[in-house]
Coordinates of C-alpha atoms and ligand atoms in Angstrom, one line a residue:
X106 CA 94.5 95.8 116.7
X107 CA 95.3 96.5 119.7
X108 CA 97.1 99.8 120.6
X109 CA 101.1 100.1 119.2
X110 CA 101.6 101.3 122.8
X111 CA 99.7 97.7 124.6
X112 CA 102.0 95.5 123.5
X113 CA 103.9 93.7 125.2
X114 CA 107.4 94.7 122.6
X115 CA 106.5 98.3 123.3
X116 CA 106.8 98.5 127.2
X117 CA 109.8 95.4 126.9
X118 CA 111.3 98.3 124.5
X119 CA 110.6 100.9 127.2
X120 CA 112.6 99.0 129.6
X121 CA 115.3 98.5 126.7
X122 CA 115.5 102.5 125.7
X123 CA 116.4 103.1 129.8
X124 CA 118.5 100.3 130.1
X125 CA 120.7 100.7 127.3
X126 CA 119.3 103.3 124.3
X127 CA 119.6 106.8 126.6
X128 CA 123.4 105.8 127.4
X129 CA 124.1 104.3 123.9
X130 CA 126.9 106.3 122.4
X131 CA 127.4 105.3 118.2
X132 CA 131.3 106.1 118.0
X133 CA 131.6 103.6 121.3
X134 CA 129.5 101.0 119.8
X135 CA 132.2 101.2 117.0
X136 CA 134.7 101.0 119.2
X137 CA 133.5 97.6 121.0
X138 CA 132.6 96.6 117.9
X139 CA 134.6 95.4 114.8
X140 CA 131.8 93.3 112.5
X141 CA 129.4 96.5 113.5
X142 CA 129.0 97.5 110.0
X143 CA 128.9 94.0 108.6
X144 CA 125.8 93.1 111.0
X145 CA 123.8 96.1 110.8
X146 CA 124.5 96.9 107.2
X147 CA 122.2 95.2 104.4
X148 CA 123.1 94.7 100.7
X149 CA 119.8 95.1 98.3
X150 CA 121.0 93.1 95.7
X151 CA 118.5 91.5 92.3
X152 CA 118.4 90.6 88.8
X153 CA 115.9 93.5 88.3
X154 CA 118.3 96.1 89.5
X155 CA 122.2 96.4 87.7
X156 CA 124.3 97.9 90.6
X157 CA 123.7 96.3 94.1
X158 CA 122.7 99.2 96.8
X159 CA 123.5 99.2 99.9
X160 CA 122.0 100.6 103.3
X161 CA 124.1 100.9 106.4
X162 CA 122.0 100.9 109.5
X163 CA 125.8 100.6 112.0
X164 CA 125.0 104.4 113.1
X165 CA 121.8 104.0 114.2
X166 CA 121.2 103.8 118.2
X167 CA 120.8 100.1 117.5
X168 CA 122.2 97.2 119.2
X169 CA 121.1 93.0 118.6
X170 CA 118.8 93.3 121.0
X171 CA 117.4 96.4 120.1
X172 CA 116.8 94.7 116.3
X173 CA 114.9 91.8 117.9
X174 CA 112.8 93.7 120.1
X175 CA 112.2 95.7 117.3
X176 CA 110.9 92.9 115.3
X177 CA 109.0 91.2 118.1
X178 CA 107.1 94.6 117.8
X179 CA 106.3 94.6 114.4
X180 CA 105.7 90.4 114.7
X181 CA 102.8 91.2 117.3
X182 CA 100.8 94.8 115.2
X183 CA 100.7 92.1 112.7
X184 CA 103.1 93.8 110.3
X185 CA 104.0 91.3 107.9
X186 CA 99.5 89.9 108.3
X187 CA 99.2 93.9 107.1
X188 CA 101.2 93.8 104.6
X189 CA 100.9 89.9 102.9
X190 CA 96.8 91.7 102.5
X191 CA 97.7 94.7 100.6
X192 CA 99.5 92.6 98.5
X193 CA 96.7 90.0 98.3
X194 CA 93.9 93.5 97.8
X195 CA 92.4 93.4 100.6
X196 CA 90.6 96.6 101.4
X197 CA 93.9 98.0 103.8
X198 CA 92.5 101.7 102.8
X199 CA 89.3 100.8 105.6
X200 CA 87.8 104.5 105.6
X201 CA 87.8 104.2 101.9
X202 CA 86.8 100.1 101.1
X203 CA 89.8 100.3 99.1
X204 CA 92.0 97.5 98.3
X205 CA 95.7 98.9 98.1
X206 CA 98.1 97.7 95.1
X207 CA 99.8 100.4 94.0
X208 CA 102.0 97.2 93.1
X209 CA 100.7 95.8 90.8
X210 CA 101.6 98.6 88.6
X211 CA 105.1 97.3 88.8
X212 CA 104.3 93.8 88.1
X213 CA 107.0 92.5 85.8
X214 CA 107.4 89.1 87.1
X215 CA 104.1 88.2 86.7
X216 CA 102.4 87.9 90.3
X217 CA 98.9 87.0 89.7
X218 CA 97.1 89.9 91.7
X219 CA 93.8 90.7 92.5
X220 CA 91.1 92.9 93.4
X221 CA 87.2 91.8 94.3
X222 CA 88.5 88.2 92.0
X223 CA 89.3 90.2 89.2
X224 CA 92.7 89.9 87.7
X225 CA 94.4 93.7 87.4
X226 CA 96.8 92.3 85.1
X227 CA 95.2 90.9 82.5
X228 CA 91.3 92.4 82.1
X229 CA 90.3 94.7 79.6
X230 CA 92.0 97.8 80.7
X231 CA 93.7 96.4 82.9
X232 CA 97.0 97.3 84.2
X233 CA 99.1 95.4 81.1
X234 CA 96.6 97.2 78.3
X235 CA 97.4 100.9 80.1
X236 CA 101.4 99.8 80.1
X237 CA 100.8 99.2 75.9
X238 CA 98.2 101.9 75.3
X239 CA 101.8 104.1 77.1
X240 CA 104.1 102.6 75.3
X241 CA 102.2 103.0 71.9
X242 CA 101.8 106.5 72.6
X243 CA 104.8 107.4 74.0
X244 CA 106.7 105.7 70.9
X245 CA 104.9 108.1 68.7
X246 CA 105.3 111.9 70.0
X247 CA 108.7 110.5 70.5
X248 CA 109.7 109.7 66.8
X249 CA 107.5 112.0 65.8
X250 CA 104.6 110.4 64.7
X251 CA 101.7 111.8 66.5
X252 CA 101.7 114.9 65.0
X253 CA 100.1 118.4 66.6
X254 CA 97.8 120.0 64.6
X255 CA 99.6 121.4 62.5
X256 CA 101.8 118.2 61.4
X257 CA 104.4 119.3 63.5
X258 CA 106.2 117.2 65.7
X259 CA 105.0 118.1 69.4
X260 CA 108.3 118.4 72.1
X261 CA 106.4 120.0 74.8
X262 CA 105.3 118.7 77.3
X263 CA 103.1 120.4 80.0
X264 CA 102.0 117.8 82.4
X265 CA 98.9 119.2 85.0
X266 CA 98.3 117.6 88.7
X267 CA 99.2 118.0 91.7
X268 CA 100.0 116.5 94.8
X269 CA 100.8 112.8 93.6
X270 CA 99.8 113.9 89.5
X271 CA 102.8 116.1 90.1
X272 CA 105.6 115.2 92.7
X273 CA 105.9 111.2 91.2
X274 CA 106.5 112.7 87.4
X275 CA 108.5 115.6 88.5
X276 CA 110.7 114.0 90.8
X277 CA 111.2 111.1 88.6
X278 CA 111.7 112.8 85.3
X279 CA 114.8 115.2 87.9
X280 CA 116.5 112.4 88.8
X281 CA 116.1 111.1 85.1
X282 CA 117.1 114.1 83.7
X283 CA 120.0 112.5 82.2
X284 CA 118.1 110.1 79.9
X285 CA 115.9 112.6 79.1
X286 CA 115.0 113.5 74.8
X287 CA 116.9 116.1 75.1
X288 CA 114.4 118.0 72.2
X289 CA 111.8 117.7 74.1
X290 CA 110.9 120.9 76.6
X291 CA 108.7 119.5 80.1
X292 CA 107.0 122.1 82.2
X293 CA 104.5 120.6 85.3
X294 CA 102.5 123.4 86.6
X295 CA 100.4 122.0 89.9
X296 CA 100.1 125.6 92.0
X297 CA 97.0 127.6 91.7
X298 CA 98.3 130.1 91.1
X299 CA 98.0 131.6 88.4
X300 CA 101.8 132.3 87.5
X301 CA 102.7 129.1 87.1
X302 CA 100.5 128.1 84.3
X303 CA 102.0 131.5 83.0
X304 CA 105.5 130.8 82.9
X305 CA 105.2 128.2 81.5
X306 CA 102.9 129.0 78.6
X307 CA 105.1 132.3 77.8
X308 CA 107.9 130.4 76.1
X309 CA 105.1 127.2 74.7
X310 CA 103.9 126.6 71.1
X311 CA 100.2 125.6 71.0
X312 CA 101.6 124.2 67.2
X313 CA 103.9 121.8 69.8
X314 CA 102.1 122.0 72.9
X315 CA 101.4 118.5 74.4
X316 CA 98.9 118.9 77.5
X317 CA 98.3 115.6 80.1
X318 CA 95.9 116.4 82.4
X319 CA 97.1 114.5 85.3
X320 CA 94.5 113.5 87.9
X321 CA 93.0 110.9 89.9
X322 CA 89.7 111.8 90.3
X323 CA 89.8 114.9 88.1
X324 CA 88.3 117.3 90.6
X325 CA 90.5 118.3 92.1
X326 CA 89.9 121.6 91.9
X327 CA 93.4 123.4 90.5
X328 CA 93.9 120.3 88.1
X329 CA 90.3 121.2 86.4
X330 CA 91.1 125.6 86.5
X331 CA 95.0 124.9 85.0
X332 CA 93.7 122.5 82.7
X333 CA 90.8 124.6 81.5
X334 CA 93.2 128.3 81.2
X335 CA 95.2 125.9 79.1
X336 CA 92.8 124.9 76.9
X337 CA 90.9 128.7 76.2
X338 CA 94.8 129.1 76.2
X339 CA 95.0 126.8 73.0
X340 CA 92.2 127.3 71.4
X341 CA 92.8 131.4 71.8
X342 CA 96.4 131.0 70.0
X343 CA 95.2 128.7 67.6
X344 CA 92.3 130.7 66.3
X345 CA 90.0 127.2 67.6
X346 CA 91.5 126.1 64.8
X347 CA 93.5 124.1 67.4
X348 CA 93.0 119.8 67.5
X349 CA 91.9 119.2 71.0
X350 CA 92.6 115.7 70.9
X351 CA 96.1 115.8 69.1
X352 CA 97.4 117.7 71.9
X353 CA 95.7 116.6 75.1
X354 CA 95.4 113.8 77.0
X355 CA 94.1 112.9 80.5
X356 CA 95.8 110.4 82.6
X357 CA 92.9 109.9 85.0
X358 CA 90.2 107.1 86.6
X359 CA 87.3 109.9 85.7
X360 CA 85.7 108.8 82.1
X361 CA 82.4 111.0 83.1
X362 CA 84.6 114.0 83.7
X363 CA 87.5 113.5 81.2
X364 CA 85.3 113.9 78.8
X365 CA 82.8 116.0 80.6
X366 CA 86.5 117.9 79.8
X367 CA 86.9 117.7 75.8
X368 CA 88.9 115.0 75.8
X369 CA 87.6 112.0 74.5
X370 CA 87.4 108.6 76.4
X371 CA 90.0 107.4 73.4
X372 CA 92.7 109.8 74.9
X373 CA 92.6 108.7 78.8
X374 CA 95.4 107.1 80.4
X375 CA 93.6 104.7 83.0
X376 CA 94.2 103.1 86.5
X377 CA 91.8 102.5 89.4
X378 CA 91.0 103.6 93.0
X379 CA 93.2 101.4 94.0
X380 CA 95.6 102.7 93.7
X381 CA 96.9 106.2 95.9
X382 CA 97.6 109.9 94.1
X383 CA 101.1 109.2 96.6
X384 CA 101.8 106.1 94.5
X385 CA 100.5 107.0 91.1
X386 CA 104.0 107.0 89.1
X387 CA 104.1 103.9 88.1
X388 CA 100.9 103.6 87.3
X389 CA 99.7 106.0 83.9
X390 CA 99.9 109.6 85.7
X391 CA 103.8 108.4 84.5
X392 CA 102.8 109.1 81.2
X393 CA 105.3 112.4 80.9
X394 CA 107.5 109.7 81.9
X395 CA 107.8 107.6 79.6
X396 CA 107.3 110.6 77.4
X397 CA 110.1 112.1 77.8
X398 CA 112.4 108.9 78.6
X399 CA 111.4 106.6 76.6
X400 CA 109.2 103.1 77.5
X401 CA 112.1 100.9 77.9
X402 CA 114.1 102.9 80.1
X403 CA 110.2 103.0 82.8
X404 CA 109.9 99.4 81.6
X405 CA 113.7 99.6 84.3
X406 CA 111.8 102.7 87.0
X407 CA 109.1 99.6 86.9
X408 CA 111.7 96.1 87.0
X409 CA 114.0 97.9 89.3
X410 CA 110.0 98.5 91.7
X411 CA 109.6 95.1 92.2
X412 CA 112.8 93.7 93.2
X413 CA 112.1 95.9 96.4
X414 CA 108.5 94.7 96.1
X415 CA 110.1 91.3 96.1
X416 CA 113.1 92.0 98.5
X417 CA 109.7 93.3 101.1
X418 CA 107.5 90.1 100.0
X419 CA 109.6 87.5 100.6
X420 CA 112.8 88.3 102.8
X421 CA 113.0 87.0 106.5
X422 CA 112.5 90.3 108.7
X423 CA 116.2 89.8 110.0
X424 CA 117.1 91.3 106.7
X425 CA 114.1 93.3 104.7
X426 CA 115.6 96.4 104.1
X427 CA 112.1 98.7 104.4
X428 CA 111.2 96.3 107.5
X429 CA 114.1 98.1 109.5
X430 CA 114.1 101.6 107.8
X431 CA 110.5 101.4 109.3
X432 CA 110.9 100.0 112.7
X433 CA 114.1 101.9 113.2
X434 CA 111.9 105.1 112.8
X435 CA 109.2 104.0 115.4
X436 CA 111.9 103.3 117.3
X437 CA 113.3 107.1 117.1
X438 CA 109.5 108.4 116.8
X439 CA 108.7 106.7 120.3
X440 CA 111.5 106.0 122.2
X441 CA 113.6 109.0 121.8
X442 CA 110.6 111.7 120.9
X443 CA 112.2 112.2 117.7
X444 CA 110.2 114.3 115.6
X445 CA 111.9 114.5 112.4
X446 CA 113.1 112.4 109.7
X447 CA 115.7 114.2 106.9
X448 CA 116.3 113.0 104.1
X449 CA 119.2 114.1 101.8
X450 CA 120.5 112.8 98.4
X451 CA 123.9 113.6 98.5
X452 CA 122.9 113.8 94.3
X453 CA 121.7 116.9 92.1
X454 CA 119.9 114.6 89.6
X455 CA 117.2 113.5 92.8
X456 CA 116.8 117.5 93.6
X457 CA 113.2 117.2 94.9
X458 CA 113.0 113.6 95.7
X459 CA 112.4 114.9 99.6
X460 CA 109.3 117.6 98.7
X461 CA 108.2 114.1 96.7
X462 CA 108.8 111.6 100.0
X463 CA 107.5 114.3 102.5
X464 CA 103.5 113.7 100.5
X465 CA 104.5 110.2 100.7
X466 CA 105.3 109.6 104.8
X467 CA 103.6 113.0 106.1
X468 CA 100.6 112.1 104.3
X469 CA 100.7 109.1 104.8
X470 CA 101.2 108.6 108.4
X471 CA 101.1 112.1 109.6
X472 CA 97.1 110.5 111.2
X473 CA 96.5 110.6 114.8
X474 CA 93.5 108.0 114.9
X475 CA 93.9 104.2 114.4
X476 CA 92.0 101.6 113.2
X477 CA 88.6 101.2 116.0
X478 CA 88.6 104.9 116.0
X479 CA 89.9 106.1 119.1
X480 CA 93.5 109.0 118.9
X481 CA 96.3 106.8 119.3
X482 CA 98.7 107.9 123.0
X483 CA 102.0 107.4 120.9
X484 CA 103.6 110.0 118.8
X485 CA 103.1 109.2 114.2
X486 CA 104.3 110.8 111.3
X487 CA 107.7 112.1 111.4
X488 CA 108.2 115.5 109.8
X489 CA 110.1 114.8 106.5
X490 CA 112.5 117.0 105.5
X491 CA 115.7 117.8 103.3
X492 CA 117.2 118.9 100.1
X493 CA 120.4 117.8 98.4
X494 CA 124.5 117.8 100.2
X495 CA 126.2 119.1 99.5
X496 CA 124.1 122.3 99.2
X497 CA 122.1 122.0 102.4
X498 CA 125.3 121.1 104.3
X499 CA 125.9 125.2 104.0
X500 CA 122.5 126.2 104.8
X501 CA 120.6 124.3 108.1
X502 CA 123.0 121.5 108.9
X503 CA 123.8 123.4 111.9
X504 CA 120.9 122.7 113.5
X505 CA 121.6 119.1 112.8
X506 CA 124.9 119.3 113.8
X507 CA 124.1 121.1 117.5
X508 CA 120.8 122.0 117.8
X509 CA 118.7 120.7 121.1
X510 CA 116.7 117.7 118.4
X511 CA 117.3 114.4 117.1
X512 CA 117.3 114.8 113.4
X513 CA 117.7 111.0 112.0
X514 CA 119.4 111.3 109.1
X515 CA 119.9 109.3 105.6
X516 CA 122.2 110.0 103.3
X517 CA 122.0 108.6 99.6
X518 CA 125.1 108.4 96.9
X519 CA 125.2 106.2 93.7
X520 CA 128.9 105.4 93.5
X521 CA 129.2 106.4 90.5
X522 CA 128.2 109.6 88.5
X523 CA 126.8 110.5 85.5
X524 CA 128.8 113.2 84.9
X525 CA 132.1 112.2 86.3
X526 CA 133.5 115.5 85.0
X527 CA 137.1 117.2 85.4
X528 CA 138.5 113.8 85.8
X529 CA 135.7 112.4 88.4
X530 CA 137.0 115.7 90.8
X531 CA 133.6 116.6 91.7
X532 CA 132.3 112.9 92.8
X533 CA 135.5 112.5 94.6
X534 CA 134.5 116.3 96.5
X535 CA 130.7 114.7 97.0
X536 CA 131.2 111.4 98.2
X537 CA 134.3 112.7 100.9
X538 CA 131.0 115.0 102.3
X539 CA 128.9 111.8 102.2
X540 CA 131.4 110.4 104.3
X541 CA 132.5 113.2 106.4
X542 CA 129.0 114.1 107.3
X543 CA 128.4 110.4 108.4
X544 CA 130.9 110.6 110.4
X545 CA 131.2 114.3 112.0
X546 CA 127.6 113.4 113.5
X547 CA 128.7 110.7 115.0
X548 CA 131.9 111.1 116.7
X549 CA 131.2 114.9 116.8
X550 CA 134.6 117.1 119.0
X551 CA 135.2 116.8 122.5
X552 CA 136.0 120.5 124.4
X553 CA 140.5 118.7 124.7
X554 CA 139.9 118.0 120.9
X555 CA 138.8 121.8 120.7
X556 CA 140.9 122.9 122.4
X557 CA 144.1 120.9 121.5
X558 CA 143.5 123.5 118.2
X559 CA 144.1 126.2 120.0
X560 CA 141.0 127.4 120.9
X561 CA 140.3 129.9 123.9
X562 CA 138.0 128.7 126.8
X563 CA 135.0 131.1 126.1
X564 CA 134.8 129.5 122.7
X565 CA 135.5 126.2 123.5
X566 CA 131.4 125.6 124.2
X567 CA 130.8 127.4 120.9
X568 CA 132.9 125.1 118.5
X569 CA 132.2 121.8 120.8
X570 CA 130.1 119.4 118.5
X571 CA 128.0 116.8 120.8
X572 CA 127.9 114.0 118.0
X573 CA 126.1 111.0 118.5
X574 CA 123.8 111.7 115.5
X575 CA 122.1 108.4 114.2
X576 CA 122.2 109.1 110.5
X577 CA 121.5 105.4 107.7
X578 CA 124.2 105.4 105.0
X579 CA 122.6 104.4 101.3
X580 CA 125.1 104.0 98.4
X581 CA 123.8 103.2 95.2
X582 CA 126.8 100.8 94.0
X583 CA 127.2 102.0 89.9
X584 CA 125.2 104.8 89.3
X585 CA 121.0 105.8 90.3
X586 CA 119.7 104.1 87.2
X587 CA 115.8 103.9 86.1
X588 CA 116.0 100.2 88.2
X589 CA 117.9 101.6 90.8
X590 CA 114.8 105.1 91.3
X591 CA 112.5 102.5 90.6
X592 CA 114.6 100.1 94.3
X593 CA 114.9 104.0 96.5
X594 CA 111.2 104.7 96.0
X595 CA 109.5 101.4 96.9
X596 CA 112.5 101.1 100.0
X597 CA 110.4 104.6 101.1
X598 CA 107.2 103.2 100.4
X599 CA 107.2 100.3 102.4
X600 CA 109.1 101.6 105.3
X601 CA 106.2 104.2 105.2
X602 CA 103.9 101.2 105.4
X603 CA 106.1 99.6 108.3
X604 CA 105.7 102.7 109.9
X605 CA 101.3 102.8 109.7
X606 CA 101.2 98.9 110.1
X607 CA 103.0 99.2 113.7
X608 CA 100.9 102.9 114.7
X609 CA 97.8 100.6 113.6
X610 CA 96.5 104.0 111.2
X611 CA 95.4 103.9 107.6
X612 CA 98.3 104.9 105.6
X613 CA 96.3 105.1 102.4
X614 CA 93.3 107.7 103.4
X615 CA 94.0 111.4 103.9
X616 CA 91.6 113.4 105.2
X617 CA 93.4 115.6 106.7
X618 CA 93.9 117.7 103.2
X619 CA 89.4 118.0 103.0
X620 CA 88.7 120.7 106.0
X621 CA 91.1 123.8 103.9
X622 CA 89.6 122.5 100.6
X623 CA 85.8 123.4 101.6
X624 CA 86.9 126.5 103.2
X625 CA 88.4 127.8 100.6
X626 CA 85.6 127.0 98.3
X627 CA 83.3 129.2 100.5
X628 CA 85.3 131.8 100.3
X629 CA 86.2 131.9 96.7
X630 CA 82.6 132.9 96.3
X631 CA 82.1 135.0 98.8
X632 CA 85.1 137.4 97.5
X633 CA 82.8 138.2 94.6
X634 CA 80.5 138.8 96.8
X635 CA 79.6 141.9 98.9
X636 CA 81.3 142.5 102.2
X637 CA 83.0 140.4 104.5
X638 CA 82.0 136.8 104.4
X639 CA 79.7 135.5 106.4
X640 CA 80.2 133.2 109.9
X641 CA 84.5 133.6 110.3
X642 CA 86.0 134.5 113.0
X643 CA 86.9 137.9 113.2
X644 CA 91.1 138.2 111.7
X645 CA 90.0 136.2 109.4
X646 CA 86.4 138.2 108.6
X647 CA 89.5 141.8 109.3
X648 CA 91.9 139.8 106.5
X649 CA 89.3 139.3 103.8
X650 CA 88.1 142.8 103.7
X651 CA 92.2 144.0 104.0
X652 CA 92.5 142.4 100.7
X653 CA 89.4 143.4 98.8
X654 CA 90.2 146.7 99.5
X655 CA 93.2 146.7 98.5
X656 CA 92.7 143.8 95.3
X657 CA 90.7 146.0 94.3
X658 CA 91.9 149.3 94.1
Ligands
F6P717 O1 95.0 113.3 91.7 P1 93.9 114.2 92.3 O2 92.7 113.3 92.6 O3 93.4 115.3 90.8 O4 94.4 114.1 93.5 C1 95.8 115.6 93.3 C2 95.6 114.8 95.4 O5 95.3 115.5 96.2 C3 95.9 114.9 97.1 O6 93.8 113.8 96.6 C4 95.5 115.3 98.2 O7 94.1 116.7 98.3 C5 96.7 114.5 97.0 O8 96.6 112.8 97.8 C6 96.3 113.5 95.4 O9 97.9 113.5 95.0

């Protein structure tokens, strides 16, 4: 693949940015085109979801010509070819020589999906077998048929995992809390900080606690240490009478390590190496979700996800919602030097959604080496951040409105609340803020408007809003149920795919997390040895020395 910035459409976009993009004024674009909303919004409708989802791209620096040029860039960068290669099970994760087929995990539509000629859906221990196992097990736990060693129903789930083996289950169980079993307590222990495990175990009863050890590799230091701590706690609390087989299950690809840990392979829920950690909530890693919301709801979650896969795979580029979302991100990153992407859900249930998207986006596209091994000469993955609104409005939105940075922002709202309390007053106030923020960011407030309010001259510039800040508004035409959540997640998955395809980076590896892990292992040993460590810089040696002095005093 030639570098993205050498593609003809890249140069055309640069010229277009000089001629049009640089001077683009959103409010003028609306004033001169009464159909702008219709032109640049897209509706996602499918039998796989119970509500339409509207993606309003019209408050972006976008003209018909911009969209055409961005689509041209996508074609020249081979986005469709790469997408089709992903669905075909080709080894597009070229540094790890792996297929990327998390879409098979939610393939409720019966597509043929193969890796190395093998039908991954219907082979032994394939996707459908594992789903069946997850259904059986979760039904048993929910009904109380699966009992702990002392014959009691299990009512506490402790998921031990980190990264994709944690963030997906946490985010989804929070987002779908409305559907969750009220008699169940969930803990997600990820951090190696002992506080995380200690707090989870503090009020847990070993008779009624189920541990899910979630790790694709089953070698991750934090997860293995936390799992061993949990095992010791369980055996100690039960005076050695506790039956591991009834209280510990593994969600992993690594049967050998699972067995070594002491978990019976019959209590292992497997998946394959072609599922990346950050794409694994659809796999066995989602077992906590299934136990919490029930298999039927989990199936709806998969159906909504599959519906968005189908849209991404089949919709023409101009109507293809993740394609447009991904290209807009490239447009802002590379032609406006935007460094960030803000996602602010107007939905308390989605409070962990931005954290989840951070791993998805930044672990996927936080790369600077392209497919031929050379350094890219353009900006890649944006810094994704976010918090639920309206909270965020009272914290960092000052910077979004009046700071010096261009921050392309996504807002998410559902038309209906699961909790329409106080005569739906809360939801209406929430919605009014959702509309107001996008409008305010766009229209701003001129000096004349500020002055007309009687503001003294010296205060006027401080109260001025330049406006012209782009937003994408996502509106779910009902409540956000399992299917709608599935579709929203997959929108961002494929948006990330499109970015990476244009930037020609491998969105599916994560070598950047390795160096810190290796150094931590070396330093861990040194903390127990005399001296202040070997071969470190002066600052690190100094800090290790100070730590040892205080920690051991
Ligand atoms: O599921 P595992 O193998 O424990 O990995 C956990 C996480 O660690 C990472 O490999 C990064 O260190 C993520 O990609 C992954 O989601």
